mmCIF file of C-alpha atoms in Angstrom:
data_model
loop_
_atom_site.group_PDB
_atom_site.id
_atom_site.type_symbol
_atom_site.label_atom_id
_atom_site.label_comp_id
_atom_site.label_asym_id
_atom_site.label_seq_id
_atom_site.Cartn_x
_atom_site.Cartn_y
_atom_site.Cartn_z
ATOM 1 C CA MET A 1305 18.378 -55.957 -37.821
ATOM 2 C CA ALA A 1306 19.546 -52.728 -40.018
ATOM 3 C CA LEU A 1307 17.234 -51.749 -42.317
ATOM 4 C CA THR A 1308 17.157 -51.771 -46.219
ATOM 5 C CA LYS A 1309 14.795 -49.225 -48.143
ATOM 6 C CA TRP A 1310 12.509 -51.800 -50.439
ATOM 7 C CA ASP A 1311 13.001 -50.594 -54.272
ATOM 8 C CA PRO A 1312 9.771 -52.463 -56.282
ATOM 9 C CA ALA A 1313 12.102 -52.352 -58.981
ATOM 10 C CA ARG A 1314 14.674 -54.910 -58.037
ATOM 11 C CA ASP A 1315 12.008 -56.456 -56.065
ATOM 12 C CA SER A 1316 10.202 -56.835 -59.551
ATOM 13 C CA ASP A 1317 13.269 -57.600 -61.629
ATOM 14 C CA SER A 1318 13.817 -60.381 -59.196
ATOM 15 C CA LEU A 1319 10.488 -61.747 -59.917
ATOM 16 C CA GLN A 1320 10.519 -61.420 -63.746
ATOM 17 C CA ALA A 1321 13.671 -63.478 -63.674
ATOM 18 C CA ASP A 1322 12.171 -66.031 -61.150
ATOM 19 C CA PHE A 1323 9.084 -66.387 -64.232
ATOM 20 C CA ASN A 1324 11.151 -66.672 -66.831
ATOM 21 C CA ARG A 1325 13.515 -69.497 -65.409
ATOM 22 C CA PHE A 1326 10.540 -71.788 -64.310
ATOM 23 C CA PHE A 1327 8.997 -71.805 -67.799
ATOM 24 C CA GLU A 1328 12.344 -72.434 -70.808
ATOM 25 C CA GLY A 1329 12.617 -74.617 -67.574
ATOM 26 C CA PHE A 1330 8.978 -75.705 -67.667
ATOM 27 C CA LEU A 1331 8.950 -75.241 -71.754
ATOM 28 C CA GLY A 1332 11.952 -77.705 -71.972
ATOM 29 C CA ARG A 1333 14.356 -74.451 -73.360
ATOM 30 C CA PRO A 1334 17.701 -74.523 -72.283
ATOM 31 C CA VAL A 1335 17.777 -72.257 -69.510
ATOM 32 C CA ALA A 1336 21.677 -71.091 -68.778
ATOM 33 C CA GLY A 1337 23.672 -69.855 -71.981
ATOM 34 C CA ALA A 1338 20.276 -69.628 -74.963
ATOM 35 C CA ARG A 1339 20.218 -66.309 -76.249
ATOM 36 C CA ARG A 1340 18.632 -65.534 -79.488
ATOM 37 C CA TRP A 1341 20.185 -62.881 -81.843
ATOM 38 C CA ALA A 1342 18.188 -60.102 -83.449
ATOM 39 C CA PRO A 1343 20.736 -57.667 -84.972
ATOM 40 C CA ALA A 1344 20.476 -53.550 -83.990
ATOM 41 C CA MET A 1345 18.388 -51.784 -86.551
ATOM 42 C CA ASP A 1346 18.244 -48.852 -86.876
ATOM 43 C CA LEU A 1347 15.133 -46.967 -88.715
ATOM 44 C CA SER A 1348 15.045 -42.975 -89.680
ATOM 45 C CA GLU A 1349 13.633 -40.630 -92.756
ATOM 46 C CA THR A 1350 14.429 -38.568 -94.566
ATOM 47 C CA ASP A 1351 12.250 -36.037 -97.322
ATOM 48 C CA GLU A 1352 12.207 -38.267 -100.149
ATOM 49 C CA ALA A 1353 12.802 -42.468 -98.478
ATOM 50 C CA LEU A 1354 13.294 -44.828 -95.025
ATOM 51 C CA VAL A 1355 16.319 -45.694 -94.912
ATOM 52 C CA LEU A 1356 16.828 -48.738 -92.442
ATOM 53 C CA ARG A 1357 20.460 -49.786 -91.479
ATOM 54 C CA ALA A 1358 21.274 -53.150 -89.538
ATOM 55 C CA ASP A 1359 24.410 -53.999 -87.628
ATOM 56 C CA LEU A 1360 25.201 -57.786 -89.523
ATOM 57 C CA PRO A 1361 28.729 -58.216 -87.991
ATOM 58 C CA GLY A 1362 30.833 -60.981 -89.513
ATOM 59 C CA LEU A 1363 27.852 -61.114 -92.023
ATOM 60 C CA GLY A 1364 28.485 -61.068 -96.428
ATOM 61 C CA ARG A 1365 26.058 -60.016 -98.906
ATOM 62 C CA ASP A 1366 24.509 -63.968 -99.500
ATOM 63 C CA ASP A 1367 24.424 -64.233 -96.119
ATOM 64 C CA VAL A 1368 21.161 -61.455 -95.951
ATOM 65 C CA SER A 1369 17.802 -61.568 -97.761
ATOM 66 C CA ILE A 1370 15.554 -59.631 -98.058
ATOM 67 C CA GLU A 1371 11.828 -59.162 -98.215
ATOM 68 C CA ILE A 1372 8.762 -57.538 -99.101
ATOM 69 C CA LYS A 1373 4.957 -58.765 -98.875
ATOM 70 C CA ASP A 1374 2.251 -57.467 -97.333
ATOM 71 C CA ASN A 1375 3.662 -54.196 -96.807
ATOM 72 C CA VAL A 1376 6.079 -56.238 -94.560
ATOM 73 C CA LEU A 1377 9.843 -55.584 -95.068
ATOM 74 C CA THR A 1378 11.784 -58.971 -93.531
ATOM 75 C CA VAL A 1379 15.368 -58.967 -93.064
ATOM 76 C CA SER A 1380 16.420 -61.860 -92.002
ATOM 77 C CA GLY A 1381 19.409 -64.397 -93.223
ATOM 78 C CA GLN A 1382 21.910 -67.097 -90.336
ATOM 79 C CA ARG A 1383 25.461 -66.164 -88.592
ATOM 80 C CA GLU A 1384 27.084 -69.417 -88.301
ATOM 81 C CA ALA A 1385 29.831 -69.776 -85.186
ATOM 82 C CA GLU A 1386 32.710 -69.391 -85.471
ATOM 83 C CA HIS A 1387 34.566 -71.184 -82.733
ATOM 84 C CA GLU A 1388 35.096 -75.082 -83.483
ATOM 85 C CA ASP A 1389 34.173 -77.750 -80.812
ATOM 86 C CA ARG A 1390 38.320 -78.865 -80.989
ATOM 87 C CA ARG A 1391 38.233 -79.623 -77.050
ATOM 88 C CA GLU A 1392 39.244 -76.575 -76.170
ATOM 89 C CA GLY A 1393 39.020 -74.766 -73.070
ATOM 90 C CA TYR A 1394 36.654 -72.130 -73.581
ATOM 91 C CA HIS A 1395 35.856 -70.456 -70.612
ATOM 92 C CA ARG A 1396 33.033 -68.676 -72.122
ATOM 93 C CA ILE A 1397 30.907 -67.823 -75.666
ATOM 94 C CA GLU A 1398 29.465 -64.821 -75.624
ATOM 95 C CA ARG A 1399 29.172 -63.838 -79.739
ATOM 96 C CA SER A 1400 25.137 -64.906 -80.725
ATOM 97 C CA HIS A 1401 25.043 -67.364 -83.565
ATOM 98 C CA GLY A 1402 22.294 -68.680 -85.901
ATOM 99 C CA ALA A 1403 19.400 -67.943 -87.359
ATOM 100 C CA PHE A 1404 17.553 -63.758 -87.605
ATOM 101 C CA SER A 1405 14.576 -62.125 -88.737
ATOM 102 C CA ARG A 1406 13.045 -59.046 -88.785
ATOM 103 C CA SER A 1407 10.804 -57.657 -89.294
ATOM 104 C CA VAL A 1408 9.155 -53.579 -90.392
ATOM 105 C CA THR A 1409 5.020 -52.860 -91.168
ATOM 106 C CA LEU A 1410 6.582 -50.927 -94.604
ATOM 107 C CA PRO A 1411 3.590 -47.387 -95.387
ATOM 108 C CA ARG A 1412 1.257 -47.879 -97.975
ATOM 109 C CA GLY A 1413 1.801 -47.192 -101.001
ATOM 110 C CA VAL A 1414 5.468 -47.905 -101.476
ATOM 111 C CA ASP A 1415 6.679 -49.812 -104.169
ATOM 112 C CA PRO A 1416 9.392 -52.708 -103.505
ATOM 113 C CA ALA A 1417 10.677 -52.494 -106.662
ATOM 114 C CA ALA A 1418 11.724 -49.368 -105.509
ATOM 115 C CA VAL A 1419 13.228 -50.583 -102.242
ATOM 116 C CA SER A 1420 17.447 -50.101 -102.569
ATOM 117 C CA ALA A 1421 20.120 -52.757 -100.601
ATOM 118 C CA GLY A 1422 23.594 -52.242 -100.754
ATOM 119 C CA PHE A 1423 26.379 -53.347 -97.890
ATOM 120 C CA GLU A 1424 29.618 -52.633 -96.336
ATOM 121 C CA LYS A 1425 31.539 -53.284 -93.075
ATOM 122 C CA GLY A 1426 29.163 -55.168 -91.832
ATOM 123 C CA VAL A 1427 26.420 -52.717 -92.283
ATOM 124 C CA LEU A 1428 23.219 -53.134 -94.041
ATOM 125 C CA GLU A 1429 21.202 -49.777 -95.692
ATOM 126 C CA VAL A 1430 18.123 -50.618 -97.260
ATOM 127 C CA ARG A 1431 16.575 -47.440 -98.899
ATOM 128 C CA ILE A 1432 12.721 -47.304 -98.431
ATOM 129 C CA PRO A 1433 11.516 -44.694 -101.452
ATOM 130 C CA LYS A 1434 8.228 -42.541 -100.229
ATOM 131 C CA PRO A 1435 4.863 -43.729 -101.711
ATOM 132 C CA GLU A 1436 4.205 -40.391 -104.341
ATOM 133 C CA GLU A 1437 1.711 -39.810 -101.550
ATOM 134 C CA ARG A 1438 3.055 -39.726 -98.220
ATOM 135 C CA LYS A 1439 5.413 -37.023 -99.272
ATOM 136 C CA PRO A 1440 4.554 -33.206 -98.218
ATOM 137 C CA HIS A 1441 3.889 -31.141 -100.934
ATOM 138 C CA ARG A 1442 4.014 -27.541 -100.454
ATOM 139 C CA VAL A 1443 0.753 -25.564 -102.536
ATOM 140 C CA GLU A 1444 2.613 -21.934 -103.470
ATOM 141 C CA ILE A 1445 -0.144 -19.049 -101.672
ATOM 142 C CA GLU A 1446 -1.112 -16.742 -105.123
ATOM 143 C CA GLY A 1447 -2.410 -12.623 -104.720
ATOM 144 C CA GLY A 1448 -6.179 -12.500 -105.476
ATOM 145 C CA ALA A 1449 -8.846 -15.329 -105.521
ATOM 146 C CA ILE A 1450 -8.733 -18.617 -107.330
ATOM 147 C CA GLU A 1451 -10.967 -18.265 -110.663
ATOM 148 C CA GLY A 1452 -14.598 -19.935 -110.046
ATOM 149 C CA GLU A 1453 -14.306 -18.902 -105.658
ATOM 150 C CA ALA A 1454 -16.704 -17.054 -104.530
ATOM 151 C CA THR A 1455 -15.349 -13.587 -103.238
ATOM 152 C CA ASP A 1456 -17.321 -11.028 -100.708
ATOM 153 C CA THR A 1457 -17.867 -7.350 -101.327
ATOM 154 C CA SER A 1458 -19.838 -4.481 -99.124
ATOM 155 C CA ASP A 1459 -20.944 -1.782 -99.831
ATOM 156 C CA SER A 1460 -21.410 1.497 -97.742
ATOM 157 C CA ALA A 1461 -23.764 0.712 -95.989
ATOM 158 C CA GLY A 1462 -22.136 -2.349 -94.372
ATOM 159 C CA LYS A 1463 -24.363 -5.024 -96.233
ATOM 160 C CA VAL A 1464 -22.220 -8.216 -97.559
ATOM 161 C CA GLU A 1465 -22.792 -9.420 -100.496
ATOM 162 C CA VAL A 1466 -21.505 -13.075 -102.067
ATOM 163 C CA GLY A 1467 -20.529 -13.357 -105.603
ATOM 164 C CA ALA A 1468 -18.938 -14.615 -108.544
ATOM 165 C CA ALA A 1469 -15.628 -12.730 -109.060
#
């Protein structure tokens, strides 16, 4: 009998797959071949905006919808199946199709009217300008005291007097 090292990750993955098959069968969902399509999305940040990019190969701008409601931006659409059921001998179909919807919660104060989107070469780009209060604002430090601020003065005996400048 050969000894093998126990790998808890391998066993937990197998157990998870068993549970998934059980619940998919129990709930009446098809077990094999059913995949939900969710396009890959990147969210990056510049000084002025949040930029969302989504890979939507095979789709056109009319196939995609962008909606903002209650500070949640939702990109949704549908990709139709490209194959036709013509008695062709399909051995494997891996390209996903169907409806999709992806949502991103936006920071408070975003102006929905200022959001813009473009679509080129199968990539959707949505630019979301940052709200004014979220943009960094650098305050310059000037020499001397600010008008109306209290200043410290000390005499030769080391006593400190606090008074207006």
